[in-house]
Each structure stands twice: as C-alpha cells, then as structure tokens.
XYZ file of C-alpha atoms in Angstrom:
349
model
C 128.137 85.244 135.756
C 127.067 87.057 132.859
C 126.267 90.537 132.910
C 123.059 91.740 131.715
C 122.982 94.698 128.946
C 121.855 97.840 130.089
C 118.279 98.190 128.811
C 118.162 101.498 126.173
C 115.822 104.047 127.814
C 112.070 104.073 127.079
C 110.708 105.450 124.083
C 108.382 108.642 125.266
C 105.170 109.615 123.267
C 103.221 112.115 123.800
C 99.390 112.169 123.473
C 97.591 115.184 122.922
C 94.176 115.923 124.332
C 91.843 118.480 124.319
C 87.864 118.395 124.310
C 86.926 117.254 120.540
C 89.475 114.413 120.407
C 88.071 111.345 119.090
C 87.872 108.440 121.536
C 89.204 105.652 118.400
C 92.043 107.557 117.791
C 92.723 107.777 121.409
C 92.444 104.164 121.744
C 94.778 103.448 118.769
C 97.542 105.429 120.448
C 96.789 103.675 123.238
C 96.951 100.254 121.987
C 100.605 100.861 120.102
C 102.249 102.828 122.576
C 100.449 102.102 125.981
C 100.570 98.567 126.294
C 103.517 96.813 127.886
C 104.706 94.397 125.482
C 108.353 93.762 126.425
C 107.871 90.236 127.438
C 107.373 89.620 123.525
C 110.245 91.181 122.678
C 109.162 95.042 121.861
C 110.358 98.194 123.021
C 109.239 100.233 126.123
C 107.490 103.112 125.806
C 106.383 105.958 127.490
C 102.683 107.312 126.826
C 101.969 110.348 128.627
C 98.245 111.680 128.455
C 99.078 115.638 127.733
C 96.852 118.423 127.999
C 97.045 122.056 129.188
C 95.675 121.256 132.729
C 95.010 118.128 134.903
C 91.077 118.706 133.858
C 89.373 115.944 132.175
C 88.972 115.347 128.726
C 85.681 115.114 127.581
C 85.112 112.909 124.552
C 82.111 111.470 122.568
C 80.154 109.051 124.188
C 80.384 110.098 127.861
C 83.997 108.926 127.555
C 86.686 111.059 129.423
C 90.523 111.124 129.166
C 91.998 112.058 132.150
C 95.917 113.848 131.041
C 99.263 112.740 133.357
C 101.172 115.833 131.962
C 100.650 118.879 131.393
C 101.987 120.587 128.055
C 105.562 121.277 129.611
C 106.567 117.508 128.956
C 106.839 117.762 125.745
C 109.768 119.190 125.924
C 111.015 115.307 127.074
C 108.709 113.662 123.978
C 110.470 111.431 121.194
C 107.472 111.664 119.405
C 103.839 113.867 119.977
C 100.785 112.407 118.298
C 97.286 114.549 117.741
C 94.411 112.455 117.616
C 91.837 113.435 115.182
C 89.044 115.461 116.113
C 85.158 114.625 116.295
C 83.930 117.913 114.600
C 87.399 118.378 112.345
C 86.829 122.105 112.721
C 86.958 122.069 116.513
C 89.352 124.885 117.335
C 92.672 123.849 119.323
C 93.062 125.823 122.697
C 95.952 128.783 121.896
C 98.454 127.021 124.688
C 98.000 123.585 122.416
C 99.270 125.138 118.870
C 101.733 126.831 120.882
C 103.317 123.731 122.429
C 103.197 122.368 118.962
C 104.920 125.084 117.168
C 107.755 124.687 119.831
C 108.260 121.254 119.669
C 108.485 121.316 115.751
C 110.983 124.211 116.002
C 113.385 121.867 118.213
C 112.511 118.867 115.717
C 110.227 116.815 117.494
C 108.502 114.204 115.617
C 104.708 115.316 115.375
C 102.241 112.747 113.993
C 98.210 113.769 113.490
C 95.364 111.309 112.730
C 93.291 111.894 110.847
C 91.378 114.629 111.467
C 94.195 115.901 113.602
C 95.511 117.503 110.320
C 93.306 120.394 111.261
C 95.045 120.807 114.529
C 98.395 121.167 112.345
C 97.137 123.230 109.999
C 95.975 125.714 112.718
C 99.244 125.817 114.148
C 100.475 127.079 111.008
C 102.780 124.039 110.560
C 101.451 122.379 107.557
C 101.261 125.981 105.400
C 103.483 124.914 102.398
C 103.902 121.640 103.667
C 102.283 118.276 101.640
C 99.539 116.471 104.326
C 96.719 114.493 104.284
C 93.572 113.621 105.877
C 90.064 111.540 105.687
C 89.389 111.376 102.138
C 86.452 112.905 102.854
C 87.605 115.352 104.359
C 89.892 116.356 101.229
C 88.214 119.372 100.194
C 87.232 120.622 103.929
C 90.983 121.161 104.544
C 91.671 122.669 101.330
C 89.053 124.937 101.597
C 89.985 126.332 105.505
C 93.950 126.374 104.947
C 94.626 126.612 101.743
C 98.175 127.007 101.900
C 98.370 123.070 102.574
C 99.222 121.002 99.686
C 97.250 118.428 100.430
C 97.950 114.947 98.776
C 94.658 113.088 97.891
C 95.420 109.333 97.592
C 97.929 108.649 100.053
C 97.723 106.927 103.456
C 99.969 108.718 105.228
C 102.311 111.101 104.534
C 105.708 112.755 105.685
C 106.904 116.750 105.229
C 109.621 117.920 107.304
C 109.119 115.696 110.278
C 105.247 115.965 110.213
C 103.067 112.858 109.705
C 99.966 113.013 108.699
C 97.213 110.307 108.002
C 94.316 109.441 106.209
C 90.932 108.272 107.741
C 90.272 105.963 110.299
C 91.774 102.879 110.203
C 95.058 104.861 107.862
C 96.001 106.108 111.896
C 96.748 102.225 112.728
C 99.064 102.065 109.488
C 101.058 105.591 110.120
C 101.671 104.289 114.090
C 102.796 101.150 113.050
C 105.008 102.955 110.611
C 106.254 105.527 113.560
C 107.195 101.688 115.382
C 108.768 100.668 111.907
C 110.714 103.872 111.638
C 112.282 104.039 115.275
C 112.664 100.739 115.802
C 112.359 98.428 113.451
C 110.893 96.012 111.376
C 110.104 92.944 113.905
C 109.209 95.698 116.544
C 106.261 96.716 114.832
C 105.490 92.975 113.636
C 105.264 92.374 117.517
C 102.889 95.116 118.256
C 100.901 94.271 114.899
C 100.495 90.562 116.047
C 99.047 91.650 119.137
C 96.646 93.904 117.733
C 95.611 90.979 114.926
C 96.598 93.167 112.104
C 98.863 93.406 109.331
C 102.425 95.617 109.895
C 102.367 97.554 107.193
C 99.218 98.016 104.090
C 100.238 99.025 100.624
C 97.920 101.068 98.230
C 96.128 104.247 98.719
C 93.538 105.237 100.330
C 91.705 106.102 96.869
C 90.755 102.432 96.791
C 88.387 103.473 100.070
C 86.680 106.436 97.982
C 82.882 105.465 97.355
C 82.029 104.144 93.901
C 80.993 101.807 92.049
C 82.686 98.206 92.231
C 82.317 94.689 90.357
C 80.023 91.695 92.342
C 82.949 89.834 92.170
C 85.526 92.148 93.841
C 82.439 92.911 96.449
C 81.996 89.224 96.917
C 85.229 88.215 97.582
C 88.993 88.949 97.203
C 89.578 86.009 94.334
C 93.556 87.066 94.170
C 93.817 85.960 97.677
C 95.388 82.362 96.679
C 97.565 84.179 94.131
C 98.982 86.423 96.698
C 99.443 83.473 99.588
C 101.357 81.664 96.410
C 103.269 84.343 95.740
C 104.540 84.942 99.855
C 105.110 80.983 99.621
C 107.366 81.210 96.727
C 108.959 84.650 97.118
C 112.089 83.024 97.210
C 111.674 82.746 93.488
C 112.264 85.227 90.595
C 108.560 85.157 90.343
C 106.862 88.205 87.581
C 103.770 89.123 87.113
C 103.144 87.120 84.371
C 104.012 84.024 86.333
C 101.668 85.275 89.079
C 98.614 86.217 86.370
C 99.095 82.579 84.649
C 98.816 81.501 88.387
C 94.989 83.395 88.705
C 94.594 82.100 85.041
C 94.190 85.618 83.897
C 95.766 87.466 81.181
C 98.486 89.928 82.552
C 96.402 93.456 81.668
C 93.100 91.762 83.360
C 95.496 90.292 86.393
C 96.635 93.821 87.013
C 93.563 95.786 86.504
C 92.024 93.211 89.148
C 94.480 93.347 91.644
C 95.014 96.688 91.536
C 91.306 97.239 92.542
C 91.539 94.932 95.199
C 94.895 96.008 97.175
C 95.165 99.443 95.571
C 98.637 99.114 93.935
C 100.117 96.974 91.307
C 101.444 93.818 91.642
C 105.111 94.667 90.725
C 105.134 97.251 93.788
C 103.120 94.654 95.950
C 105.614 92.227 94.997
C 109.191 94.504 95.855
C 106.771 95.383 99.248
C 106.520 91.772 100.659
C 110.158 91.478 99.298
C 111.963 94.431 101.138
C 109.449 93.254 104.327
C 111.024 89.804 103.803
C 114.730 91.222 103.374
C 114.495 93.479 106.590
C 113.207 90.846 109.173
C 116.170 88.373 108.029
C 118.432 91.316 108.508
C 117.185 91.632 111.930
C 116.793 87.945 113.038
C 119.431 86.212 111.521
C 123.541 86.417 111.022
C 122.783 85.330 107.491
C 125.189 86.854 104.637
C 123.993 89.793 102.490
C 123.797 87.797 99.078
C 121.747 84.517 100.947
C 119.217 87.539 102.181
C 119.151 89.112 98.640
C 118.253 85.209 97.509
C 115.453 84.297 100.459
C 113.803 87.859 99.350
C 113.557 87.102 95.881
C 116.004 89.952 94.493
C 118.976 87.415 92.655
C 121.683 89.798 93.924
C 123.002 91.857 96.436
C 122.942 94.757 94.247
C 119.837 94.802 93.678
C 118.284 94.547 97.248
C 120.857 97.120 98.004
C 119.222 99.619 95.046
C 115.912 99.241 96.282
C 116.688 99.524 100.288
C 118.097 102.892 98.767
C 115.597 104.038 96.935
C 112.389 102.865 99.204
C 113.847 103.159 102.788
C 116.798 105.743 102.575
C 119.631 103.332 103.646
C 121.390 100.363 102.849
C 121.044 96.859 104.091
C 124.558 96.770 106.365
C 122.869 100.162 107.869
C 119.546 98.352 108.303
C 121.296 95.321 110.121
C 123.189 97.742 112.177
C 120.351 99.942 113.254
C 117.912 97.050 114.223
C 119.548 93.428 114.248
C 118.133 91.197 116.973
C 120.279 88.338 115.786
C 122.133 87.653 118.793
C 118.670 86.197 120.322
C 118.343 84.447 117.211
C 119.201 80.483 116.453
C 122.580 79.459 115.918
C 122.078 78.471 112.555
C 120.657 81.696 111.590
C 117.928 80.024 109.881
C 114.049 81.104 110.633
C 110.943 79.467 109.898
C 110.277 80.644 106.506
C 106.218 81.699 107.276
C 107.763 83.682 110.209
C 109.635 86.232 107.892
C 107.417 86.427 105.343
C 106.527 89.998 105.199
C 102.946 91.850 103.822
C 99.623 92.462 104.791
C 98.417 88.566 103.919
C 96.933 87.228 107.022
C 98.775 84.356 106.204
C 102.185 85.672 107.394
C 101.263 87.173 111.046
C-alpha cells in the first residue's frame, strides 16, 4: 500500500482590520486566501481575521468584519496584509502600528492595498523605503509622509519585505503575486482561474491615469488577435517586427499602439508570456531544460537561464526545484499547449 506524503503545513495570512478598512479589499483577501481550493490542486491557507479585540469591524455600507484573532497571532503569520482604507487618512489604532512594527522587525512579510500604504507609512515603516499607492492618491501620500519615496507608475512594489499596491483592482495583481512568490507559478494560475482573471498583468498603472485617448483604443483593443497569435506561436523566434507585419502596422506605430493599450512594450510583453510559459513547464512536466528553453520561445538554455536571473532572482533548476508538480503530471511530460501558455490573454486561462 502506498503511503501518502505528509501534507506541508498551511500557509497562514493574516488580515488586518480596524474601522476604515475597505470592504473590496477585504473581499479580495478573502477570495485568494480564504477559499478552500485544494481539491484543484492549490495550497492551504490560513486566513485569520485580526484586530486588537474580538469587537466588530465596522465597514462602509453597513458591512461588518467580525476578527478570529486578536493582534498576538501575528506572531504565527507567514504573511500580514492591510487592506486599504475608505478615508486613506483614517488613523490606525496605536496597538495596530505597533503589531506591525514588530512583525517587520522579525521579517514578516507585510503587504498593504492600496490605500493601506497610509497604514505603513504611519507605522514609520515605509520612511526611506520606495511604495506605492492609488494613483490618485500619489500626491496625498507624498504630501503627509514625505520621507516615502513613492514610485508613481508601478503596480505594485517591493522594499525590504514590504509590498505595496496601486489602486483597486492593482490589490488582485500584488496577491496573486504574494501566491506566485510562495508558491508558485500554477498555484496562483489555480486561484486566478477561479476568480476569472488573469495571473499576472504587465504595464503600469500610468496607463489607468485619466486623459485623453484615441476612439479606436476606446472602442476596442484591435491588437487583441496579434497578441492571441503571438501566445499561439510563442514557440517561435517571433520579433516585433514579425508581430507589427502581423497587425499590418509599421513597427514605430505597432509599438506606440500597443503600448497604450497594455501599458508596456511588446518586447517586455513578449519575454512576460515567455518566462510565464517557461515556469509552468518547469512545474508540470519532467521535460529537459533546452526542450523548455525551445516551447518558451528563447532558442537556448542560456538564454532562458539569463532572463530567469535577471527577472525572477533564480535559475530555472532552482525554479523546478522550488515548485515542480511534475510527479502528478503525464508520463510523457507533454501538456496541452493552451494550458501553459502564460499572460494576461483571456485566451490562455
């Protein structure tokens, strides 16, 4: 009879609430680290409600959150997440940026949505550290702690184990990148499939800042069939010529378009959806490095190698190590192509 591997311990987040949290950003941890999703292959987690007392949380809309823990678990927490904050000035209660301080000191991961920022940056820990928040909210922050350096286009950001993200719908991308980060590529795949989303979103969040846009990029995303042709063939040593002669554009006007419409350029977009690709067949499959480096469109081993290096901090071996689910995998090794094909194109979920 075979014997079952131990299952690794659950994952334990912390969520904390005071009055002023907003109810999305609630939700949003919630929906990543609160629902069971094992049966599909994810990790177990532990989301504790946390607040200073067993009171409940009062939060816009005649909503309340009512906390499990009080602030002494976080001492146990993998990870503590701040939701943002309704009126982003709301002042933290004194036991809150305490806890927070603490946990940083014995390097706890500490995540803040966007508002949440402000909760940070009372606590002192985001003096001299980069952050960001709500574009919007840019100059609010800048003005009230101005020892932040606050980073204005990105959509989330990381300074000595503090995340921090930009507006809104920025929170979903920095959890799923907290999933990515701790466990993996397919793991957060999982939990973005459930949520009908895409696993990661490239660009900035300046592409959300109010202004003036073309009828045609307001109309519709017309480099949406260049993109799906470009996740179909990534396999190939596709350019961006080859993918503006595909839109029937010249390669200046191809990039100028597309860079309105995703908010980066297609040569990053491209190595994204690549290095996607190249981590879930490290993780599903048994397949050798250079047939990887092929399926992903980099020619060579070498070359995926450099840019797992220089994008993701480790190596491909390390990668497979770290996260491999192969054993659960076919015997061939071999996946469905659309089902590691990595990016935000709705096409690949």
């Amino acid at each position: 009879m075979a014997v079952q591997a131990p299952q690794p311990p659950a994952y334990r987040v912390a969520l904390v609430a005071f009055p002023g949290i907003r109810a999305f950003d609630v939700s949003v941890i919630t929906e990543v680290w609160g629902t069971d999703r094992t049966d599909r292959g994810a990790p177990s987690f532990d989301l504790r409600r946390v607040a200073v007392d067993s009171t409940p949380v009062p939060m816009r809309g005649g909503l309340a959150l009512h906390p499990d823990r009080t602030l002494t678990w976080l001492s146990r927490a993998d990870l503590i997440v701040i939701p943002g904050l309704d009126d982003h000035l709301t002042p933290a209660p004194t036991p809150v940026l305490d806890a927070l301080r603490r946990a940083h000191a014995r390097g706890t991961t500490l995540a803040a949505l966007c508002g949440g920022a402000f909760t940070l940056a009372q606590a002192g820990l985001l003096d001299g550290r980069r952050a960001i928040t709500h574009w919007n909210l840019i100059d609010l922050l800048r003005t009230h702690h101005p020892r932040v350096n606050v980073v204005p286009d990105a959509l989330f950001i990381e300074d000595d184990n503090i995340w921090t993200a930009a507006g809104t719908a920025a929170g979903i991308d920095l959890c799923l990148h907290l999933v990515r980060r701790a466990h993996g590529a397919e793991a957060a795949a999982t939990i973005a499939r459930s949520m009908v989303t895409a696993p990661f979103r490239t660009g900035t969040q300046a592409q959300f800042i109010e202004h003036p846009t073309p009828r045609a990029d307001r109309d519709a995303d017309t480099l949406a069939a260049v993109r799906e042709h470009a996740l179909r063939h990534l396999h190939e040593p596709l350019t961006v010529a080859d993918l503006a002669a595909y839109a029937g554009m010249s390669p200046r006007s191809f990039a100028r378009h597309f860079t309105a419409a995703t908010g980066t350029t297609p040569l990053r977009w491209l190595l994204d959806q690549r290095i996607a690709t190249a981590q879930k067949l490290l993780e599903r499959t048994d397949l050798p490095m250079p047939e990887i480096a092929r399926r992903a469109g980099f020619g060579s081993e070498v070359t995926m190698r450099q840019h797992f290096a220089s994008r993701l901090a480790t190596s491909p071996r390390a990668y497979r190590a770290a996260f491999s689910t192969s054993a659960s995998a076919s015997a061939t090794g071999a996946p469905d192509t659309a089902s590691v094909t990595g990016g935000s194109s709705p096409i690949a979920r």
